[in-house]
């Protein structure tokens, strides 16, 4: 047997090596590459350091010293060289490159110099393998997933069909668990819309009914509020509250604060050194330069404040910033990372333990959010007339005021509630969040609410208000782009980003949430005061096939 024909490595090498050609050493090429790599990063660091100093001293960036001009020229020269780094071997004969090797399974059939690689039958190109898998029977693919030869998470990329991947994964789960998924629908959902952003390894979707309450008359506008829930009586109760507000002239709201937060934790060798960074961050003279660095993360990010808390040699830094119409967690996290990188040069001994140190505080009941606020801080109020309280709410002003004091205020205080001085704000917040594509886990702090009731106009009418310091909502990003959730946002007139005033749509959504909570609080408290709670739940929260009984 011909040894060349039986050895693909030898064959590939000889294919590019004419006889009697002297090979050039590859060592100078590597040395050249190393020199240009070092030159590029060293001059880049030098220029960044110089430009940072200019920003701090308010020196125009276009005023260049001879050393800076030389550095820029060196940067350009090294950049153009490195642009062709991976193709630099083209200036030599292919035989002068590194020793050829057998291609791996995750490479295509073209090498860096554009030459065709010689594959053995065991090393099929990726495209060929992918084509074979796509043309395979679904049952064969399911068996491969069950056996572990094909990872479940890779089905979308291998098949190029998100819906088919979900169906195959679903069948594989049933086989592995020996449990039926009958009742969990897989048809009728756009799985491509969640790829890489909302949910990994989908096997179907859960159906949550969406009802509407309203019209909610808020700040002179009428809103039909979508609510996704499985709790009977919730939509009906909120709808009754909306009616009481409407016939009384409507509610009004104001956003008193709008800032998302992120708080990394950093550590030093001593508490004294940690305190030095705390003083630096809280010095007003340093805020402008830190803002410039932070705001580079997005054209909507605007750093508002920095507060820090020290625990021994650990420092917790709470950044607050505006985020436009996005809820903004990713935006503020990128800004924080920019600042941490910036601080590293002046505080090289700073050890970043985590981008979040729970002083933010996200998806947890925390006093810092109750006091300082997070997201949108909203206050919503309305005056409900005496005749409306009697005819629509079936109770009295005196009964509501007394119940609110003993239940929402005193009772919550005895329970040691944190931000829970309300009847059921979480119910309304969760329902609207699910309907509009918000992060449902942020219901924890978003439901912080204190409900106040007071007799006004000589005790005839009742003034009711809800103060919610941490309503975390967005109208772009996350689940807001899904078809159903996008439709609900469109129903409210807050879909997408505001073209006229960035952040206006998300702030409006926050006020709608607060207005709906106001309606829900008013109706539930009235039901409790009138002794109607149990009766209402027996009527609306129990399964019944007789529609006439429900209507009556």
mmCIF file with all atom_site columns, C-alpha atoms in Angstrom, residues 271-359:
data_model
loop_
_atom_site.group_PDB
_atom_site.id
_atom_site.type_symbol
_atom_site.label_atom_id
_atom_site.label_alt_id
_atom_site.label_comp_id
_atom_site.label_asym_id
_atom_site.label_entity_id
_atom_site.label_seq_id
_atom_site.pdbx_PDB_ins_code
_atom_site.Cartn_x
_atom_site.Cartn_y
_atom_site.Cartn_z
_atom_site.occupancy
_atom_site.B_iso_or_equiv
_atom_site.pdbx_formal_charge
_atom_site.auth_seq_id
_atom_site.auth_comp_id
_atom_site.auth_asym_id
_atom_site.auth_atom_id
_atom_site.pdbx_PDB_model_num
ATOM 1  C CA . UNK A 1 271 ? -11.473 48.735 56.394 1.00 0.00 ? 271 UNK A CA 1
ATOM 2  C CA . UNK A 1 272 ? -9.508  51.983 56.148 1.00 0.00 ? 272 UNK A CA 1
ATOM 3  C CA . UNK A 1 273 ? -8.803  51.371 52.479 1.00 0.00 ? 273 UNK A CA 1
ATOM 4  C CA . UNK A 1 274 ? -12.486 50.513 51.831 1.00 0.00 ? 274 UNK A CA 1
ATOM 5  C CA . UNK A 1 275 ? -13.467 53.791 53.518 1.00 0.00 ? 275 UNK A CA 1
ATOM 6  C CA . UNK A 1 276 ? -11.123 55.690 51.203 1.00 0.00 ? 276 UNK A CA 1
ATOM 7  C CA . UNK A 1 277 ? -13.100 54.461 48.186 1.00 0.00 ? 277 UNK A CA 1
ATOM 8  C CA . UNK A 1 278 ? -16.358 55.306 49.962 1.00 0.00 ? 278 UNK A CA 1
ATOM 9  C CA . UNK A 1 279 ? -15.194 58.903 50.478 1.00 0.00 ? 279 UNK A CA 1
ATOM 10 C CA . UNK A 1 280 ? -14.000 59.089 46.873 1.00 0.00 ? 280 UNK A CA 1
ATOM 11 C CA . UNK A 1 281 ? -17.328 57.878 45.456 1.00 0.00 ? 281 UNK A CA 1
ATOM 12 C CA . UNK A 1 282 ? -19.397 60.204 47.607 1.00 0.00 ? 282 UNK A CA 1
ATOM 13 C CA . UNK A 1 283 ? -17.276 63.281 46.865 1.00 0.00 ? 283 UNK A CA 1
ATOM 14 C CA . UNK A 1 284 ? -19.376 65.555 44.577 1.00 0.00 ? 284 UNK A CA 1
ATOM 15 C CA . UNK A 1 285 ? -16.219 66.621 42.712 1.00 0.00 ? 285 UNK A CA 1
ATOM 16 C CA . UNK A 1 286 ? -15.773 63.080 41.379 1.00 0.00 ? 286 UNK A CA 1
ATOM 17 C CA . UNK A 1 287 ? -19.378 62.527 40.311 1.00 0.00 ? 287 UNK A CA 1
ATOM 18 C CA . UNK A 1 288 ? -19.091 64.135 36.858 1.00 0.00 ? 288 UNK A CA 1
ATOM 19 C CA . UNK A 1 289 ? -16.169 61.970 35.747 1.00 0.00 ? 289 UNK A CA 1
ATOM 20 C CA . UNK A 1 290 ? -17.875 58.834 37.087 1.00 0.00 ? 290 UNK A CA 1
ATOM 21 C CA . UNK A 1 291 ? -21.070 59.810 35.238 1.00 0.00 ? 291 UNK A CA 1
ATOM 22 C CA . UNK A 1 292 ? -19.212 60.091 31.924 1.00 0.00 ? 292 UNK A CA 1
ATOM 23 C CA . UNK A 1 293 ? -17.816 56.589 32.366 1.00 0.00 ? 293 UNK A CA 1
ATOM 24 C CA . UNK A 1 294 ? -21.130 55.115 33.529 1.00 0.00 ? 294 UNK A CA 1
ATOM 25 C CA . UNK A 1 295 ? -23.274 56.701 30.809 1.00 0.00 ? 295 UNK A CA 1
ATOM 26 C CA . UNK A 1 296 ? -21.163 55.156 28.044 1.00 0.00 ? 296 UNK A CA 1
ATOM 27 C CA . UNK A 1 297 ? -23.079 51.909 28.601 1.00 0.00 ? 297 UNK A CA 1
ATOM 28 C CA . UNK A 1 298 ? -26.157 53.233 26.782 1.00 0.00 ? 298 UNK A CA 1
ATOM 29 C CA . UNK A 1 299 ? -27.570 56.380 25.224 1.00 0.00 ? 299 UNK A CA 1
ATOM 30 C CA . UNK A 1 300 ? -30.406 56.139 27.774 1.00 0.00 ? 300 UNK A CA 1
ATOM 31 C CA . UNK A 1 301 ? -28.324 55.413 30.880 1.00 0.00 ? 301 UNK A CA 1
ATOM 32 C CA . UNK A 1 302 ? -27.974 58.452 33.130 1.00 0.00 ? 302 UNK A CA 1
ATOM 33 C CA . UNK A 1 303 ? -26.232 58.050 36.468 1.00 0.00 ? 303 UNK A CA 1
ATOM 34 C CA . UNK A 1 304 ? -28.197 59.829 39.191 1.00 0.00 ? 304 UNK A CA 1
ATOM 35 C CA . UNK A 1 305 ? -26.523 58.981 42.478 1.00 0.00 ? 305 UNK A CA 1
ATOM 36 C CA . UNK A 1 306 ? -24.009 56.739 44.229 1.00 0.00 ? 306 UNK A CA 1
ATOM 37 C CA . UNK A 1 307 ? -24.448 55.601 47.813 1.00 0.00 ? 307 UNK A CA 1
ATOM 38 C CA . UNK A 1 308 ? -22.253 53.148 49.642 1.00 0.00 ? 308 UNK A CA 1
ATOM 39 C CA . UNK A 1 309 ? -22.345 51.111 52.828 1.00 0.00 ? 309 UNK A CA 1
ATOM 40 C CA . UNK A 1 310 ? -19.307 49.604 54.517 1.00 0.00 ? 310 UNK A CA 1
ATOM 41 C CA . UNK A 1 311 ? -19.086 46.320 56.387 1.00 0.00 ? 311 UNK A CA 1
ATOM 42 C CA . UNK A 1 312 ? -15.562 45.804 57.692 1.00 0.00 ? 312 UNK A CA 1
ATOM 43 C CA . UNK A 1 313 ? -13.233 45.800 54.711 1.00 0.00 ? 313 UNK A CA 1
ATOM 44 C CA . UNK A 1 314 ? -16.127 45.200 52.297 1.00 0.00 ? 314 UNK A CA 1
ATOM 45 C CA . UNK A 1 315 ? -17.809 48.062 50.463 1.00 0.00 ? 315 UNK A CA 1
ATOM 46 C CA . UNK A 1 316 ? -21.307 47.901 48.940 1.00 0.00 ? 316 UNK A CA 1
ATOM 47 C CA . UNK A 1 317 ? -21.853 50.556 46.252 1.00 0.00 ? 317 UNK A CA 1
ATOM 48 C CA . UNK A 1 318 ? -25.434 51.356 45.207 1.00 0.00 ? 318 UNK A CA 1
ATOM 49 C CA . UNK A 1 319 ? -25.613 53.000 41.776 1.00 0.00 ? 319 UNK A CA 1
ATOM 50 C CA . UNK A 1 320 ? -28.908 54.618 40.739 1.00 0.00 ? 320 UNK A CA 1
ATOM 51 C CA . UNK A 1 321 ? -29.600 55.606 37.146 1.00 0.00 ? 321 UNK A CA 1
ATOM 52 C CA . UNK A 1 322 ? -32.350 56.408 34.677 1.00 0.00 ? 322 UNK A CA 1
ATOM 53 C CA . UNK A 1 323 ? -32.954 53.737 32.029 1.00 0.00 ? 323 UNK A CA 1
ATOM 54 C CA . UNK A 1 324 ? -35.428 55.181 29.528 1.00 0.00 ? 324 UNK A CA 1
ATOM 55 C CA . UNK A 1 325 ? -38.311 52.868 28.662 1.00 0.00 ? 325 UNK A CA 1
ATOM 56 C CA . UNK A 1 326 ? -36.416 49.711 29.586 1.00 0.00 ? 326 UNK A CA 1
ATOM 57 C CA . UNK A 1 327 ? -36.714 48.170 33.021 1.00 0.00 ? 327 UNK A CA 1
ATOM 58 C CA . UNK A 1 328 ? -32.951 48.567 32.847 1.00 0.00 ? 328 UNK A CA 1
ATOM 59 C CA . UNK A 1 329 ? -31.205 45.822 34.830 1.00 0.00 ? 329 UNK A CA 1
ATOM 60 C CA . UNK A 1 330 ? -28.775 44.985 32.027 1.00 0.00 ? 330 UNK A CA 1
ATOM 61 C CA . UNK A 1 331 ? -28.211 48.665 31.253 1.00 0.00 ? 331 UNK A CA 1
ATOM 62 C CA . UNK A 1 332 ? -27.277 49.608 34.807 1.00 0.00 ? 332 UNK A CA 1
ATOM 63 C CA . UNK A 1 333 ? -25.122 46.487 35.183 1.00 0.00 ? 333 UNK A CA 1
ATOM 64 C CA . UNK A 1 334 ? -23.047 47.485 32.139 1.00 0.00 ? 334 UNK A CA 1
ATOM 65 C CA . UNK A 1 335 ? -22.635 50.990 33.501 1.00 0.00 ? 335 UNK A CA 1
ATOM 66 C CA . UNK A 1 336 ? -21.504 49.645 36.862 1.00 0.00 ? 336 UNK A CA 1
ATOM 67 C CA . UNK A 1 337 ? -18.948 47.411 35.160 1.00 0.00 ? 337 UNK A CA 1
ATOM 68 C CA . UNK A 1 338 ? -17.574 50.432 33.295 1.00 0.00 ? 338 UNK A CA 1
ATOM 69 C CA . UNK A 1 339 ? -17.099 52.330 36.559 1.00 0.00 ? 339 UNK A CA 1
ATOM 70 C CA . UNK A 1 340 ? -15.467 49.370 38.290 1.00 0.00 ? 340 UNK A CA 1
ATOM 71 C CA . UNK A 1 341 ? -12.970 49.056 35.431 1.00 0.00 ? 341 UNK A CA 1
ATOM 72 C CA . UNK A 1 342 ? -12.323 52.802 35.651 1.00 0.00 ? 342 UNK A CA 1
ATOM 73 C CA . UNK A 1 343 ? -11.719 52.667 39.409 1.00 0.00 ? 343 UNK A CA 1
ATOM 74 C CA . UNK A 1 344 ? -9.310  49.761 39.100 1.00 0.00 ? 344 UNK A CA 1
ATOM 75 C CA . UNK A 1 345 ? -6.446  52.039 38.000 1.00 0.00 ? 345 UNK A CA 1
ATOM 76 C CA . UNK A 1 346 ? -6.693  54.283 41.082 1.00 0.00 ? 346 UNK A CA 1
ATOM 77 C CA . UNK A 1 347 ? -7.611  51.421 43.398 1.00 0.00 ? 347 UNK A CA 1
ATOM 78 C CA . UNK A 1 348 ? -5.620  48.465 42.028 1.00 0.00 ? 348 UNK A CA 1
ATOM 79 C CA . UNK A 1 349 ? -6.039  46.607 45.328 1.00 0.00 ? 349 UNK A CA 1
ATOM 80 C CA . UNK A 1 350 ? -9.823  46.598 44.904 1.00 0.00 ? 350 UNK A CA 1
ATOM 81 C CA . UNK A 1 351 ? -11.137 43.049 44.604 1.00 0.00 ? 351 UNK A CA 1
ATOM 82 C CA . UNK A 1 352 ? -14.536 42.890 42.886 1.00 0.00 ? 352 UNK A CA 1
ATOM 83 C CA . UNK A 1 353 ? -16.390 40.071 44.613 1.00 0.00 ? 353 UNK A CA 1
ATOM 84 C CA . UNK A 1 354 ? -19.640 40.371 42.660 1.00 0.00 ? 354 UNK A CA 1
ATOM 85 C CA . UNK A 1 355 ? -21.481 42.733 40.342 1.00 0.00 ? 355 UNK A CA 1
ATOM 86 C CA . UNK A 1 356 ? -24.449 42.420 42.718 1.00 0.00 ? 356 UNK A CA 1
ATOM 87 C CA . UNK A 1 357 ? -24.039 42.401 46.476 1.00 0.00 ? 357 UNK A CA 1
ATOM 88 C CA . UNK A 1 358 ? -27.789 42.455 47.362 1.00 0.00 ? 358 UNK A CA 1
ATOM 89 C CA . UNK A 1 359 ? -27.672 46.104 48.425 1.00 0.00 ? 359 UNK A CA 1
#
